[in-house]
Amino acid sequence: MSHTPGVRQAQKEQTRRALLDAGLRLLDRQSLSSLGLREVTREVGVAPAAFYRHFPDMAALGVALVGEALGSLHAVVREVMAGGTDGPAPANSSDPTDLIDRAVALTVAYADEHRAHVRFIARERYGGVRPVREAIAAELDRFTTEVAAGLAAQPESAGWRPAELRVLAGLYVDHMVLTAAAVMEAPREDTAARASIAETARLRMRIVSLGRRHWPRERVGGAGGTSDG
């Protein structure tokens, strides 16, 4: 009897996990706003009432999936920051081209490993369920803060204002999400399409990096030498 609470908790966690997995499977072919609670519970094989012991509504299930989908992406962001890119890179980074290749490779690997989650985020980022949209925006905002902090520590950021670094960081985060979504849509066996996506991603990062090197001078020297204070 002393183990009964532990067994019940394990069963509860198992059911919650099953509901999340079922939701993610069903969301592979439809949006969250069109997914019904009974579809999820039928997929798991539990009564609809069991759903409410874990989530108050479908939006809450979606928010939980956001945490799973983007939570593991923090490790990728940290690895990119530690290994470097010509955008978010440490001061002692090596050749910029090699570092950009590394960042793109990490993003592609993440998309391959979390295809269902990436598809979910790509669809629901601008979808019809407000709490889920807000959860995705908040998580991406945290990524932007992480990247901006890393950028601020680099010599290349001399002359950059905090607000400008945050915009730059946002570009890198958006770039990562868009690249992951593009990879997810390309069949694994279509090597030509995947190579094209990776090359486009590298080109975009090089263009952004070029702008980064010139921005402070252009901002101060442009428009008649004015500054926005």
Tab-separated table of C-alpha atoms in Angstrom:
chain	number	residue	atom	x	y	z
A	1	MET	CA	0.000	0.000	0.000
A	2	SER	CA	2.886	2.350	0.680
A	3	HIS	CA	3.753	2.302	-3.024
A	4	THR	CA	0.222	3.109	-4.188
A	5	PRO	CA	0.720	6.912	-4.422
A	6	GLY	CA	3.879	6.387	-6.477
A	7	VAL	CA	2.132	3.989	-8.815
A	8	ARG	CA	-0.767	6.379	-9.283
A	9	GLN	CA	1.602	9.251	-10.012
A	10	ALA	CA	3.429	7.141	-12.582
A	11	GLN	CA	0.137	6.224	-14.243
A	12	LYS	CA	-0.904	9.868	-14.261
A	13	GLU	CA	2.354	10.902	-15.909
A	14	GLN	CA	1.984	8.085	-18.416
A	15	THR	CA	-1.480	9.265	-19.400
A	16	ARG	CA	-0.323	12.875	-19.670
A	17	ARG	CA	2.555	11.767	-21.884
A	18	ALA	CA	0.173	9.753	-24.049
A	19	LEU	CA	-2.129	12.757	-24.469
A	20	LEU	CA	0.779	14.981	-25.525
A	21	ASP	CA	2.092	12.394	-27.963
A	22	ALA	CA	-1.368	11.840	-29.435
A	23	GLY	CA	-1.916	15.566	-29.801
A	24	LEU	CA	1.399	15.979	-31.580
A	25	ARG	CA	0.626	13.108	-33.961
A	26	LEU	CA	-2.784	14.520	-34.827
A	27	LEU	CA	-1.362	18.023	-35.246
A	28	ASP	CA	0.934	16.725	-37.940
A	29	ARG	CA	-1.979	17.045	-40.352
A	30	GLN	CA	-4.191	19.768	-38.867
A	31	SER	CA	-4.109	22.941	-36.807
A	32	LEU	CA	-4.723	23.079	-33.077
A	33	SER	CA	-7.838	25.202	-33.565
A	34	SER	CA	-9.411	22.387	-35.585
A	35	LEU	CA	-8.374	19.573	-33.244
A	36	GLY	CA	-11.054	18.324	-30.889
A	37	LEU	CA	-10.547	17.033	-27.372
A	38	ARG	CA	-12.426	13.830	-28.189
A	39	GLU	CA	-10.066	13.157	-31.091
A	40	VAL	CA	-7.123	13.216	-28.719
A	41	THR	CA	-8.732	11.050	-26.047
A	42	ARG	CA	-9.952	8.578	-28.656
A	43	GLU	CA	-6.400	8.326	-29.980
A	44	VAL	CA	-5.147	7.519	-26.480
A	45	GLY	CA	-8.062	5.287	-25.565
A	46	VAL	CA	-9.234	7.174	-22.485
A	47	ALA	CA	-12.500	8.883	-21.592
A	48	PRO	CA	-12.778	12.636	-22.321
A	49	ALA	CA	-13.081	13.257	-18.574
A	50	ALA	CA	-9.529	11.916	-18.155
A	51	PHE	CA	-8.224	14.760	-20.287
A	52	TYR	CA	-9.303	17.367	-17.735
A	53	ARG	CA	-7.206	15.760	-15.029
A	54	HIS	CA	-4.170	16.900	-16.985
A	55	PHE	CA	-5.191	19.960	-19.022
A	56	PRO	CA	-8.015	22.481	-18.542
A	57	ASP	CA	-8.502	22.768	-22.309
A	58	MET	CA	-6.884	22.116	-25.676
A	59	ALA	CA	-5.018	25.422	-25.520
A	60	ALA	CA	-3.223	24.221	-22.390
A	61	LEU	CA	-2.163	21.057	-24.186
A	62	GLY	CA	-0.838	23.239	-26.995
A	63	VAL	CA	1.128	25.407	-24.559
A	64	ALA	CA	2.666	22.264	-23.053
A	65	LEU	CA	3.723	21.169	-26.530
A	66	VAL	CA	5.339	24.564	-27.085
A	67	GLY	CA	7.436	24.024	-23.969
A	68	GLU	CA	8.557	20.647	-25.270
A	69	ALA	CA	9.170	21.837	-28.817
A	70	LEU	CA	11.226	24.900	-27.950
A	71	GLY	CA	12.669	23.827	-24.624
A	72	SER	CA	15.201	21.557	-26.304
A	73	LEU	CA	16.102	24.360	-28.719
A	74	HIS	CA	17.789	26.244	-25.861
A	75	ALA	CA	20.602	23.692	-25.964
A	76	VAL	CA	21.063	24.324	-29.700
A	77	VAL	CA	21.210	28.083	-29.139
A	78	ARG	CA	23.784	27.643	-26.381
A	79	GLU	CA	25.850	25.350	-28.592
A	80	VAL	CA	25.781	27.862	-31.434
A	81	MET	CA	26.803	30.644	-29.051
A	82	ALA	CA	29.615	28.547	-27.607
A	83	GLY	CA	30.846	27.251	-30.946
A	84	GLY	CA	30.247	30.511	-32.711
A	85	THR	CA	28.843	31.911	-35.917
A	86	ASP	CA	29.706	35.130	-37.678
A	87	GLY	CA	26.653	36.495	-35.903
A	88	PRO	CA	26.422	35.073	-32.410
A	89	ALA	CA	30.070	34.095	-31.911
A	90	PRO	CA	32.683	34.320	-29.195
A	91	ALA	CA	35.568	36.728	-29.625
A	92	ASN	CA	38.012	33.877	-30.279
A	93	SER	CA	35.888	32.305	-33.025
A	94	SER	CA	37.608	30.769	-36.027
A	95	ASP	CA	36.933	31.323	-39.717
A	96	PRO	CA	33.480	32.955	-40.100
A	97	THR	CA	32.501	30.667	-42.978
A	98	ASP	CA	33.245	27.562	-40.901
A	99	LEU	CA	31.256	28.958	-37.999
A	100	ILE	CA	28.258	29.764	-40.176
A	101	ASP	CA	28.400	26.235	-41.572
A	102	ARG	CA	28.366	24.937	-37.996
A	103	ALA	CA	25.314	26.984	-37.041
A	104	VAL	CA	23.380	25.832	-40.107
A	105	ALA	CA	24.378	22.206	-39.519
A	106	LEU	CA	23.121	22.369	-35.927
A	107	THR	CA	19.818	23.858	-37.067
A	108	VAL	CA	19.359	21.175	-39.739
A	109	ALA	CA	20.146	18.442	-37.223
A	110	TYR	CA	17.610	19.874	-34.774
A	111	ALA	CA	14.913	19.969	-37.445
A	112	ASP	CA	15.625	16.359	-38.448
A	113	GLU	CA	15.427	15.186	-34.854
A	114	HIS	CA	12.269	17.137	-33.940
A	115	ARG	CA	10.292	17.221	-37.190
A	116	ALA	CA	6.846	16.967	-35.611
A	117	HIS	CA	7.620	19.663	-33.066
A	118	VAL	CA	9.065	21.994	-35.711
A	119	ARG	CA	5.982	21.510	-37.893
A	120	PHE	CA	3.770	22.308	-34.898
A	121	ILE	CA	5.663	25.530	-34.094
A	122	ALA	CA	5.744	26.645	-37.736
A	123	ARG	CA	1.978	26.172	-38.066
A	124	GLU	CA	0.917	27.558	-34.702
A	125	ARG	CA	3.296	30.528	-34.474
A	126	TYR	CA	0.703	32.582	-36.297
A	127	GLY	CA	-2.228	30.233	-35.720
A	128	GLY	CA	-5.661	30.777	-34.266
A	129	VAL	CA	-5.061	29.765	-30.633
A	130	ARG	CA	-3.949	32.865	-28.785
A	131	PRO	CA	-2.361	31.256	-25.676
A	132	VAL	CA	-0.232	29.074	-27.940
A	133	ARG	CA	0.820	32.019	-30.112
A	134	GLU	CA	1.770	33.920	-26.972
A	135	ALA	CA	3.706	30.961	-25.569
A	136	ILE	CA	5.691	30.620	-28.792
A	137	ALA	CA	6.388	34.367	-28.888
A	138	ALA	CA	7.533	34.344	-25.252
A	139	GLU	CA	9.878	31.408	-25.833
A	140	LEU	CA	11.387	32.978	-28.941
A	141	ASP	CA	11.770	36.224	-27.000
A	142	ARG	CA	13.837	34.335	-24.417
A	143	PHE	CA	16.031	32.985	-27.201
A	144	THR	CA	16.475	36.518	-28.499
A	145	THR	CA	17.546	37.695	-25.047
A	146	GLU	CA	20.130	34.893	-24.822
A	147	VAL	CA	21.579	35.685	-28.225
A	148	ALA	CA	21.591	39.451	-27.603
A	149	ALA	CA	23.559	38.920	-24.395
A	150	GLY	CA	26.106	36.854	-26.280
A	151	LEU	CA	26.388	39.436	-29.026
A	152	ALA	CA	26.903	42.245	-26.526
A	153	ALA	CA	30.026	40.529	-25.171
A	154	GLN	CA	31.731	40.456	-28.561
A	155	PRO	CA	34.218	43.089	-29.810
A	156	GLU	CA	32.267	43.286	-33.068
A	157	SER	CA	29.415	44.833	-31.123
A	158	ALA	CA	31.351	47.957	-30.203
A	159	GLY	CA	29.150	50.958	-30.944
A	160	TRP	CA	25.950	48.935	-30.983
A	161	ARG	CA	23.091	50.005	-28.746
A	162	PRO	CA	21.232	47.370	-26.699
A	163	ALA	CA	18.058	47.847	-28.723
A	164	GLU	CA	19.996	47.359	-31.951
A	165	LEU	CA	21.641	44.192	-30.657
A	166	ARG	CA	18.228	42.849	-29.740
A	167	VAL	CA	16.975	43.454	-33.285
A	168	LEU	CA	20.052	41.675	-34.635
A	169	ALA	CA	19.543	38.788	-32.227
A	170	GLY	CA	15.930	38.545	-33.365
A	171	LEU	CA	17.101	38.205	-36.958
A	172	TYR	CA	19.276	35.259	-36.016
A	173	VAL	CA	16.496	33.585	-34.033
A	174	ASP	CA	13.977	34.066	-36.844
A	175	HIS	CA	16.557	32.723	-39.264
A	176	MET	CA	16.994	29.584	-37.177
A	177	VAL	CA	13.239	28.965	-36.951
A	178	LEU	CA	12.646	29.566	-40.663
A	179	THR	CA	15.533	27.307	-41.642
A	180	ALA	CA	14.306	24.527	-39.352
A	181	ALA	CA	10.802	24.810	-40.829
A	182	ALA	CA	12.161	24.660	-44.382
A	183	VAL	CA	14.252	21.581	-43.592
A	184	MET	CA	11.254	19.875	-42.026
A	185	GLU	CA	9.216	20.349	-45.212
A	186	ALA	CA	11.927	18.835	-47.417
A	187	PRO	CA	11.870	15.016	-47.701
A	188	ARG	CA	14.945	13.415	-46.151
A	189	GLU	CA	15.717	11.652	-49.427
A	190	ASP	CA	15.635	14.897	-51.440
A	191	THR	CA	19.287	15.753	-50.987
A	192	ALA	CA	19.215	18.486	-53.621
A	193	ALA	CA	16.411	20.369	-51.877
A	194	ARG	CA	18.074	20.017	-48.488
A	195	ALA	CA	21.393	21.235	-49.881
A	196	SER	CA	19.640	24.247	-51.405
A	197	ILE	CA	17.970	25.094	-48.081
A	198	ALA	CA	21.290	24.878	-46.240
A	199	GLU	CA	23.073	27.023	-48.825
A	200	THR	CA	20.317	29.664	-48.702
A	201	ALA	CA	20.570	29.677	-44.911
A	202	ARG	CA	24.338	30.190	-45.047
A	203	LEU	CA	23.963	32.996	-47.593
A	204	ARG	CA	21.420	34.804	-45.429
A	205	MET	CA	23.712	34.595	-42.420
A	206	ARG	CA	26.640	35.971	-44.420
A	207	ILE	CA	24.539	38.903	-45.618
A	208	VAL	CA	23.375	39.683	-42.077
A	209	SER	CA	26.958	39.379	-40.847
A	210	LEU	CA	28.164	41.823	-43.484
A	211	GLY	CA	25.522	44.307	-42.365
A	212	ARG	CA	26.597	43.822	-38.765
A	213	ARG	CA	30.148	44.895	-39.514
A	214	HIS	CA	29.029	48.111	-41.191
A	215	TRP	CA	25.966	49.112	-39.190
A	216	PRO	CA	27.391	51.438	-36.463
A	217	ARG	CA	29.361	53.454	-39.006
A	218	GLU	CA	26.414	53.657	-41.381
A	219	ARG	CA	24.051	54.672	-38.600
A	220	VAL	CA	26.302	57.502	-37.418
A	221	GLY	CA	27.591	58.587	-40.794
A	222	GLY	CA	24.394	58.215	-42.794
A	223	ALA	CA	21.540	60.682	-43.086
A	224	GLY	CA	23.803	63.682	-42.758
A	225	GLY	CA	25.656	62.295	-39.755
A	226	THR	CA	22.582	62.322	-37.527
A	227	SER	CA	22.000	59.916	-34.681
A	228	ASP	CA	18.836	58.681	-33.030
A	229	GLY	CA	20.284	59.515	-29.626
